[in-house]
Coordinates of C-alpha atoms and ligand atoms in Angstrom, one line a residue:
X920 CA -46.9 -87.9 22.4
X921 CA -47.5 -87.5 26.1
X922 CA -49.7 -84.8 27.6
X923 CA -46.7 -82.5 28.3
X924 CA -45.5 -82.8 24.7
X925 CA -48.9 -82.0 23.4
X926 CA -48.9 -79.0 25.7
X927 CA -45.6 -77.8 24.3
X928 CA -47.2 -77.4 20.9
X929 CA -49.8 -75.0 22.1
X930 CA -49.5 -71.3 22.7
X931 CA -52.2 -69.3 24.3
X932 CA -53.0 -65.8 25.5
X933 CA -51.9 -66.0 29.1
X934 CA -51.7 -64.3 32.4
X935 CA -51.9 -60.6 32.5
X936 CA -50.4 -58.2 35.1
X937 CA -47.3 -58.9 37.2
X938 CA -45.7 -56.1 35.2
X939 CA -45.6 -53.0 37.3
X940 CA -44.6 -52.6 40.9
X941 CA -46.3 -55.0 43.3
X942 CA -49.8 -54.3 42.1
X943 CA -50.5 -57.3 39.9
X944 CA -53.7 -55.9 38.4
X945 CA -54.7 -56.7 34.9
X946 CA -52.7 -55.4 31.9
X947 CA -52.7 -56.6 28.4
X948 CA -52.5 -60.4 28.2
X949 CA -49.0 -61.5 27.0
X950 CA -48.4 -64.7 25.2
X951 CA -48.2 -67.7 27.5
X952 CA -46.4 -70.9 26.6
X953 CA -48.0 -74.0 28.1
X954 CA -44.6 -75.6 28.5
X955 CA -44.6 -73.6 31.7
X956 CA -46.9 -76.3 33.2
X957 CA -44.9 -78.6 35.5
X958 CA -45.9 -81.1 38.1
X959 CA -44.2 -83.0 40.8
X960 CA -45.6 -86.1 42.4
X961 CA -44.7 -88.3 45.4
X962 CA -41.8 -90.6 45.0
X963 CA -40.1 -90.1 48.3
X964 CA -38.9 -86.8 47.0
X965 CA -40.5 -84.8 44.2
X966 CA -39.6 -81.8 42.1
X967 CA -40.7 -79.5 39.3
X968 CA -38.5 -77.9 36.7
X969 CA -39.4 -74.5 35.2
X970 CA -37.3 -72.5 32.8
X971 CA -37.4 -68.7 33.3
X972 CA -35.2 -66.7 30.9
X973 CA -31.7 -68.2 31.0
X974 CA -32.3 -70.2 34.2
X975 CA -33.9 -73.5 35.2
X976 CA -35.6 -73.5 38.6
X977 CA -35.9 -76.8 40.3
X978 CA -38.4 -76.8 43.2
X979 CA -38.5 -79.9 45.3
X980 CA -39.2 -81.2 48.7
X981 CA -39.7 -84.3 50.8
X982 CA -42.8 -84.9 53.0
X983 CA -43.0 -82.5 55.9
X984 CA -39.8 -80.6 54.9
X985 CA -39.8 -77.0 53.6
X986 CA -39.7 -76.7 49.8
X987 CA -36.2 -76.0 48.4
X988 CA -35.3 -74.1 45.3
X989 CA -32.3 -74.6 43.1
X990 CA -31.5 -72.5 40.0
X991 CA -29.1 -73.6 37.2
X992 CA -27.9 -71.5 34.3
X993 CA -29.1 -72.7 30.9
X994 CA -26.7 -72.1 28.0
X995 CA -28.0 -73.1 24.6
X996 CA -30.3 -75.5 26.3
X997 CA -27.4 -77.1 28.2
X998 CA -27.4 -77.0 32.0
X999 CA -24.6 -74.9 33.3
X1000 CA -23.4 -73.9 36.8
X1001 CA -25.7 -73.8 39.8
X1002 CA -26.7 -70.3 40.9
X1003 CA -26.0 -69.1 44.4
X1004 CA -29.6 -68.4 45.5
X1005 CA -31.0 -66.7 48.6
X1006 CA -34.7 -67.7 49.3
X1007 CA -36.6 -64.9 51.0
X1008 CA -40.1 -64.8 52.5
X1009 CA -42.0 -67.5 54.3
X1010 CA -41.5 -70.9 52.7
X1011 CA -44.3 -73.5 52.4
X1012 CA -43.9 -76.8 54.2
X1013 CA -43.9 -79.5 51.5
X1014 CA -46.6 -82.1 51.0
X1015 CA -46.9 -85.2 48.8
X1016 CA -46.6 -83.5 45.5
X1017 CA -47.1 -80.1 43.8
X1018 CA -47.6 -78.5 40.5
X1019 CA -45.9 -75.3 39.3
X1020 CA -46.8 -72.9 36.6
X1021 CA -45.0 -69.8 35.4
X1022 CA -47.0 -66.6 35.4
X1023 CA -45.7 -64.0 33.0
X1024 CA -42.0 -64.9 33.3
X1025 CA -41.8 -63.5 36.8
X1026 CA -43.5 -65.6 39.3
X1027 CA -44.4 -69.3 39.7
X1028 CA -47.7 -70.4 41.2
X1029 CA -47.3 -73.6 43.3
X1030 CA -50.4 -75.8 43.9
X1031 CA -49.7 -78.2 46.8
X1032 CA -51.4 -81.5 46.6
X1033 CA -53.4 -82.8 49.5
X1034 CA -52.8 -79.8 51.7
X1035 CA -55.0 -77.8 54.1
X1036 CA -57.4 -75.4 52.3
X1037 CA -55.6 -72.4 53.6
X1038 CA -52.2 -73.7 52.6
X1039 CA -52.6 -75.0 49.1
X1040 CA -51.6 -72.0 47.0
X1041 CA -48.1 -70.5 47.1
X1042 CA -46.1 -68.2 44.9
X1043 CA -42.4 -68.1 44.1
X1044 CA -41.3 -64.8 42.8
X1045 CA -38.2 -65.0 40.5
X1046 CA -38.2 -61.6 38.8
X1047 CA -40.6 -59.2 40.4
X1048 CA -39.7 -55.6 41.5
X1049 CA -39.2 -56.9 45.1
X1050 CA -36.8 -59.6 44.0
X1051 CA -34.9 -57.2 41.7
X1052 CA -34.6 -54.7 44.6
X1053 CA -33.4 -57.5 47.0
X1054 CA -30.9 -58.7 44.4
X1055 CA -29.3 -55.3 44.4
X1056 CA -29.2 -55.0 48.2
X1057 CA -27.8 -58.5 48.8
X1058 CA -25.6 -58.6 45.7
X1059 CA -26.7 -62.2 45.0
X1060 CA -29.5 -64.0 43.1
X1061 CA -32.8 -64.0 45.0
X1062 CA -36.2 -65.7 44.9
X1063 CA -39.0 -64.9 47.3
X1064 CA -41.8 -67.0 48.6
X1065 CA -45.3 -65.8 49.3
X1066 CA -48.5 -67.5 50.5
X1067 CA -51.6 -67.1 48.3
X1068 CA -54.7 -65.9 50.0
X1069 CA -58.3 -65.6 48.7
X1070 CA -59.8 -62.1 48.5
X1071 CA -58.3 -58.8 49.3
X1072 CA -57.2 -57.1 52.5
X1073 CA -58.6 -53.8 53.8
X1074 CA -56.3 -50.8 53.4
X1075 CA -54.2 -50.4 56.6
X1076 CA -54.2 -47.1 58.6
X1077 CA -50.9 -45.5 59.5
X1078 CA -51.1 -43.2 62.5
X1079 CA -48.1 -41.0 63.4
X1080 CA -47.4 -38.0 65.7
X1081 CA -45.0 -36.9 68.4
X1082 CA -44.7 -38.9 71.6
X1083 CA -47.4 -37.9 74.1
X1084 CA -49.8 -36.5 71.5
X1085 CA -52.4 -39.2 72.1
X1086 CA -51.9 -41.8 69.4
X1087 CA -52.2 -44.7 71.7
X1088 CA -55.2 -43.3 73.4
X1089 CA -57.1 -42.7 70.2
X1090 CA -56.1 -46.2 68.8
X1091 CA -57.3 -47.8 72.1
X1092 CA -60.7 -46.0 71.8
X1093 CA -61.1 -47.2 68.2
X1094 CA -60.2 -50.8 69.0
X1095 CA -62.5 -50.8 72.0
X1096 CA -65.5 -49.5 70.0
X1097 CA -64.8 -51.6 66.9
X1098 CA -63.1 -54.7 68.1
X1099 CA -64.0 -56.8 65.1
X1100 CA -63.1 -54.2 62.6
X1101 CA -59.6 -53.1 63.6
X1102 CA -56.4 -55.0 64.6
X1103 CA -53.2 -53.5 65.9
X1104 CA -49.9 -54.1 64.2
X1105 CA -47.7 -55.2 67.0
X1106 CA -44.3 -53.6 66.4
X1107 CA -40.9 -54.8 67.5
X1108 CA -38.8 -52.5 69.7
X1109 CA -35.5 -52.6 71.5
X1110 CA -36.7 -50.3 74.2
X1111 CA -37.6 -51.7 77.7
X1112 CA -41.2 -52.4 78.5
X1113 CA -43.2 -49.9 80.6
X1114 CA -45.0 -51.1 83.7
X1115 CA -48.3 -52.2 82.2
X1116 CA -46.9 -53.2 78.7
X1117 CA -47.1 -56.9 77.7
X1118 CA -44.8 -58.6 75.3
X1119 CA -46.6 -59.6 72.1
X1120 CA -49.5 -57.2 72.9
X1121 CA -48.1 -53.7 73.0
X1122 CA -44.8 -54.6 71.4
X1123 CA -42.5 -57.5 70.7
X1124 CA -39.7 -56.5 73.0
X1125 CA -36.6 -57.7 71.3
X1126 CA -32.8 -57.7 71.7
X1127 CA -31.0 -55.4 69.3
X1128 CA -28.9 -58.0 67.6
X1129 CA -31.9 -60.3 67.1
X1130 CA -33.9 -57.5 65.5
X1131 CA -31.0 -56.4 63.3
X1132 CA -30.6 -59.9 62.0
X1133 CA -34.3 -60.1 61.2
X1134 CA -34.2 -56.8 59.4
X1135 CA -31.3 -58.2 57.3
X1136 CA -33.3 -61.3 56.6
X1137 CA -36.0 -59.0 55.0
X1138 CA -38.6 -59.7 57.7
X1139 CA -39.5 -56.0 58.2
X1140 CA -41.8 -53.7 56.2
X1141 CA -40.1 -50.7 57.8
X1142 CA -37.8 -49.8 60.7
X1143 CA -36.3 -46.7 62.3
X1144 CA -34.3 -45.5 65.1
X1145 CA -36.6 -43.4 67.3
X1146 CA -35.6 -41.6 70.6
X1147 CA -32.5 -43.8 70.7
X1148 CA -34.2 -47.2 70.2
X1149 CA -34.9 -49.4 67.2
X1150 CA -38.5 -49.8 66.2
X1151 CA -40.0 -51.7 63.3
X1152 CA -43.1 -53.2 61.7
X1153 CA -42.6 -56.8 60.7
X1154 CA -44.3 -58.0 57.5
X1155 CA -46.0 -60.7 59.6
X1156 CA -47.5 -58.2 62.0
X1157 CA -49.5 -56.5 59.3
X1158 CA -50.4 -59.8 57.5
X1159 CA -51.7 -61.4 60.6
X1160 CA -54.2 -58.6 61.1
X1161 CA -55.2 -58.8 57.4
X1162 CA -55.5 -62.6 57.6
X1163 CA -58.1 -62.0 60.4
X1164 CA -60.1 -59.9 58.0
X1165 CA -59.4 -56.7 60.0
X1166 CA -58.1 -53.2 59.1
X1167 CA -54.6 -53.0 60.4
X1168 CA -53.6 -50.0 62.4
X1169 CA -49.9 -49.0 62.5
X1170 CA -48.7 -46.6 65.2
X1171 CA -45.3 -45.6 63.8
X1172 CA -43.1 -42.5 63.6
X1173 CA -42.7 -40.2 60.6
X1174 CA -39.6 -42.0 59.3
X1175 CA -41.6 -45.3 59.4
X1176 CA -44.5 -43.6 57.7
X1177 CA -42.2 -42.4 55.0
X1178 CA -40.9 -45.9 54.4
X1179 CA -44.4 -47.4 54.2
X1180 CA -45.5 -44.6 51.8
X1181 CA -42.5 -45.7 49.6
X1182 CA -43.4 -49.4 49.9
X1183 CA -46.0 -51.3 47.9
X1184 CA -48.4 -51.2 50.9
X1185 CA -51.4 -49.0 50.1
X1186 CA -52.5 -47.3 53.3
X1187 CA -54.2 -44.3 54.7
X1188 CA -51.8 -41.9 56.5
X1189 CA -53.0 -39.8 59.4
X1190 CA -50.8 -37.4 61.4
X1191 CA -51.9 -36.3 64.9
X1192 CA -50.8 -32.9 66.1
X1193 CA -50.8 -31.4 69.6
X1194 CA -52.5 -28.1 70.3
X1195 CA -49.2 -26.7 71.5
X1196 CA -45.7 -27.7 72.7
X1197 CA -46.7 -26.8 76.3
X1198 CA -49.7 -29.1 76.2
X1199 CA -47.5 -31.9 74.7
X1200 CA -45.0 -31.5 77.5
X1201 CA -47.8 -31.6 80.1
X1202 CA -49.2 -34.8 78.6
X1203 CA -45.8 -36.5 78.6
X1204 CA -45.0 -35.5 82.1
X1205 CA -48.5 -36.4 83.4
X1206 CA -48.3 -39.8 81.8
X1207 CA -45.3 -40.4 84.0
X1208 CA -43.8 -43.2 82.0
X1209 CA -40.5 -41.6 81.0
X1210 CA -37.4 -40.4 82.8
X1211 CA -36.6 -36.7 82.6
X1212 CA -33.9 -37.3 80.1
X1213 CA -36.3 -39.3 77.9
X1214 CA -39.0 -36.6 78.2
X1215 CA -36.5 -33.9 77.0
X1216 CA -35.3 -36.1 74.1
X1217 CA -39.0 -36.7 73.0
X1218 CA -39.7 -33.0 73.2
X1219 CA -36.7 -32.1 71.1
X1220 CA -37.7 -34.7 68.5
X1221 CA -41.3 -33.5 68.5
X1222 CA -40.5 -30.2 66.8
X1223 CA -38.9 -31.9 63.8
X1224 CA -41.7 -34.5 63.7
X1225 CA -44.5 -31.9 63.7
X1226 CA -42.7 -30.0 60.9
X1227 CA -42.4 -33.1 58.8
X1228 CA -45.9 -34.3 59.6
X1229 CA -47.3 -31.0 58.4
X1230 CA -45.2 -30.4 55.3
X1231 CA -43.7 -33.6 54.0
X1232 CA -46.6 -34.6 51.9
X1233 CA -46.6 -38.1 53.5
X1234 CA -49.9 -37.7 55.3
X1235 CA -53.3 -37.7 53.7
X1236 CA -54.9 -36.1 56.8
X1237 CA -53.8 -34.1 59.8
X1238 CA -55.9 -34.2 63.0
X1239 CA -55.4 -31.8 66.0
X1240 CA -55.8 -33.6 69.3
X1241 CA -56.9 -30.8 71.6
X1242 CA -60.2 -32.1 72.9
X1243 CA -59.9 -35.9 73.0
X1244 CA -63.6 -36.6 72.2
X1245 CA -63.7 -34.2 69.3
X1246 CA -60.5 -35.6 67.9
X1247 CA -61.8 -39.1 68.2
X1248 CA -65.0 -38.2 66.4
X1249 CA -62.9 -36.6 63.6
X1250 CA -60.8 -39.7 63.3
X1251 CA -64.0 -41.8 63.0
X1252 CA -65.2 -39.5 60.3
X1253 CA -62.0 -40.0 58.3
X1254 CA -62.4 -43.7 58.6
X1255 CA -66.1 -43.4 57.4
X1256 CA -67.4 -44.5 60.8
X1257 CA -69.6 -41.6 61.8
X1258 CA -73.2 -42.7 61.9
X1259 CA -71.9 -46.2 61.9
X1260 CA -74.4 -49.0 61.6
X1261 CA -73.4 -52.5 62.6
X1262 CA -73.0 -54.5 59.4
X1263 CA -74.4 -58.0 58.9
X1264 CA -71.8 -60.6 59.7
X1265 CA -69.7 -61.2 56.6
X1266 CA -69.5 -64.7 55.0
X1267 CA -66.7 -67.0 56.0
X1268 CA -63.7 -66.5 53.8
X1269 CA -63.6 -68.8 50.7
X1270 CA -61.2 -71.7 51.0
X1271 CA -60.1 -73.9 48.2
X1272 CA -60.1 -77.6 48.7
X1273 CA -57.6 -79.2 46.3
X1274 CA -58.3 -82.9 45.9
X1275 CA -55.4 -85.3 46.0
X1276 CA -55.8 -86.3 42.3
X1277 CA -56.0 -83.4 40.0
X1278 CA -54.5 -81.9 36.9
X1279 CA -54.0 -78.3 35.8
X1280 CA -54.2 -76.2 32.7
X1281 CA -54.5 -72.5 32.0
X1282 CA -56.8 -70.4 29.9
X1283 CA -56.1 -66.6 29.8
X1284 CA -55.9 -65.5 33.4
X1285 CA -57.6 -68.6 34.8
X1286 CA -56.0 -71.7 36.1
X1287 CA -58.2 -74.7 35.6
X1288 CA -57.9 -77.5 38.1
X1289 CA -59.4 -80.7 36.9
X1290 CA -60.4 -82.9 39.8
X1291 CA -60.1 -86.5 38.9
X1292 CA -62.2 -87.8 41.7
X1293 CA -65.2 -85.8 42.7
X1294 CA -64.2 -84.6 46.2
X1295 CA -65.9 -81.3 45.5
X1296 CA -69.0 -80.1 47.3
X1297 CA -71.4 -81.7 44.7
X1298 CA -70.7 -85.0 42.9
X1299 CA -71.3 -83.5 39.6
X1300 CA -68.7 -80.7 39.9
X1301 CA -65.2 -81.5 38.9
X1302 CA -63.5 -78.3 37.9
X1303 CA -62.0 -75.5 40.0
X1304 CA -61.4 -72.2 38.1
X1305 CA -58.7 -70.2 39.9
X1306 CA -58.7 -66.6 38.9
X1307 CA -55.3 -65.0 39.1
X1308 CA -56.2 -61.8 37.2
X1309 CA -56.1 -59.4 40.2
X1310 CA -53.2 -60.5 42.3
X1311 CA -52.1 -57.9 44.9
X1312 CA -49.2 -57.7 47.3
X1313 CA -46.7 -60.5 47.1
X1314 CA -43.4 -61.3 48.8
X1315 CA -42.3 -60.6 51.5
X1316 CA -46.0 -60.7 52.6
X1317 CA -48.9 -62.7 51.2
X1318 CA -50.1 -62.6 47.6
X1319 CA -53.8 -61.7 47.9
X1320 CA -56.6 -61.2 45.4
X1321 CA -57.1 -64.9 44.4
X1322 CA -60.6 -66.0 43.6
X1323 CA -62.0 -69.3 42.5
X1324 CA -65.2 -70.9 41.3
X1325 CA -66.3 -74.5 41.4
X1326 CA -67.9 -75.6 38.1
X1327 CA -69.3 -78.6 36.2
X1328 CA -67.4 -78.1 33.0
X1329 CA -65.7 -75.5 30.9
X1330 CA -69.0 -74.6 29.3
X1331 CA -70.0 -73.1 32.7
X1332 CA -67.8 -70.1 31.9
X1333 CA -66.0 -70.5 28.7
X1334 CA -68.9 -70.9 26.3
X1335 CA -67.8 -74.4 25.5
X1336 CA -64.6 -73.5 23.6
X1337 CA -62.9 -76.3 25.5
X1338 CA -59.3 -75.1 25.0
X1339 CA -57.9 -76.4 28.3
X1340 CA -55.0 -78.8 28.1
X1341 CA -54.8 -80.7 31.4
X1342 CA -51.8 -82.6 32.7
X1343 CA -52.3 -85.2 35.4
X1344 CA -50.6 -85.0 38.8
X1345 CA -51.7 -88.3 40.2
Ligands
GDP1128 N1 -40.9 -46.5 62.6 C1 -41.5 -47.1 63.6 N2 -41.9 -46.3 64.6 C2 -42.6 -46.9 65.6 C3 -42.9 -48.3 65.6 N3 -43.6 -48.6 66.7 C4 -43.7 -47.5 67.4 N4 -43.1 -46.5 66.8 C5 -42.9 -45.1 67.1 O1 -41.9 -44.9 68.1 C6 -42.2 -43.8 68.9 C7 -42.0 -44.1 70.3 O2 -43.0 -45.1 70.7 P1 -43.1 -45.5 72.3 O3 -41.8 -45.9 72.7 O4 -44.3 -46.5 72.4 O5 -43.4 -44.1 73.0 P2 -44.7 -43.1 72.9 O6 -44.9 -42.7 71.5 O7 -44.2 -42.1 73.8 O8 -45.9 -43.8 73.5 C8 -43.6 -43.4 68.5 O9 -43.5 -42.3 67.6 C9 -44.2 -44.5 67.8 O10 -45.1 -44.1 66.8 C10 -42.5 -49.1 64.4 O11 -42.8 -50.2 64.3 N5 -41.8 -48.4 63.5
ADP1129 N1 -56.8 -34.7 74.0 C1 -56.2 -35.0 75.1 N2 -56.3 -34.2 76.2 C2 -55.6 -34.4 77.3 N3 -54.8 -35.5 77.5 C3 -54.7 -36.4 76.5 C4 -55.4 -36.2 75.3 N4 -55.1 -37.2 74.5 C5 -54.3 -38.0 75.2 N5 -54.1 -37.5 76.4 C6 -53.2 -38.1 77.5 O1 -51.9 -37.8 77.1 C7 -51.0 -38.9 77.5 C8 -50.2 -39.3 76.2 O2 -51.1 -40.0 75.4 P1 -50.7 -41.3 74.6 O3 -51.9 -41.9 74.0 O4 -49.9 -42.2 75.5 O5 -49.7 -40.7 73.5 P2 -48.8 -41.3 72.4 O6 -49.2 -42.7 72.2 O7 -49.0 -40.5 71.2 O8 -47.4 -41.3 72.9 C9 -51.9 -39.9 78.1 O9 -51.7 -39.8 79.5 C10 -53.3 -39.6 77.6 O10 -54.2 -40.0 78.6

């Protein structure tokens, strides 16, 4: 009996969570069948096969190419027709082997062999709420890729308010005073740049047909038509700020805020109100960046925006920007930054270093990576325990909340019950 056969005979309590919405926090641990363990090794090309429900998913790749996914219907254990599959999200570049493990019948974790520390863990969602929603929209079968990231992201801050109220001014003040704490989500827009605006800094200035195609491809967290132009927040814009360990600030209109509120992204929502319409008009005119026609359009839209901002229930807080300094202090209070003391520099983010030769098994909500040669920090340590109990986010963005621990042996954290069943991926 080979290792995989032995594994098939075992049933364990397995991964929790992955059951409601996109918050993969812990629930009751369902039964986990270790036949879900798969591995693929180098042989020019390589692949893993994982059965989920009535389908078999074949994940493969060749060195340097992106991973590919095929799904085939299983009928009474016989392979049937190939499924027409759309792959969403950012795909990993393949390496020289990988292992795949099914988490709670919804998502596969992919461990890449011999990859960079920040590129070794990926997820393929096959039946999460996001995948189910996309299936409905696209009318076809869907899987979605997502990169695994250690630790959690800070909650983003969504700032909305009518044009000219002072959103950009307040955000600039915040970013200037706390450059290492906040990062700006650079939106895409089809409007023309203003004099001082730089592409990639203030906005990604984009052609309408290009942006529409990217929206269709699922690259946007939200988008809206505002004052006659298309604006949108790409998933990547928010994830890039979170990757840098910063709090992401989104300057978006009320429609966009509503979409984000309805999405899986947990955020703080702040609406900025002008002291009066007269003052708003004065600020817009004094800024001198819009044509008369544009100013009138923005003022017309402002009335509806203010009404929705104050009464839609989208926003957690409303700030009145009469005196700029007072409003800025109030914004800092909301963000817990009044009386701010510079914190000690935080530790570098944890990075997993998967050695070339390793095998994997799973106990409860921990994936145990057995390192065959001791490439870990200390010669004596040969196990990595990957904790997947508190996964957050997921496709089309990153899957966060991973944690790991390097250990000598199971007894380090499992009281020596030793019920891990490794398979080799040499
Ligand atoms: N929904 C959405 N709105 C955005 C986005 N980026 C900017 N906006 C909003 O679009 C509106 C117009 O922005 P802009 O053209 O920069 O003009 P300004 O508000 O007058 O400075 C503002 O209400 C912004 O908050 C985005 O990515 N999504
Ligand atoms: N509290 C304030 N009092 C007076 N002028 C302000 C105040 N806040 C912002 N402004 C000015 O109003 C104009 C519009 O502000 P801006 O930040 O560009 O608005 P938004 O980003 O909301 O469109 C700018 O010229 C800015 O300097």
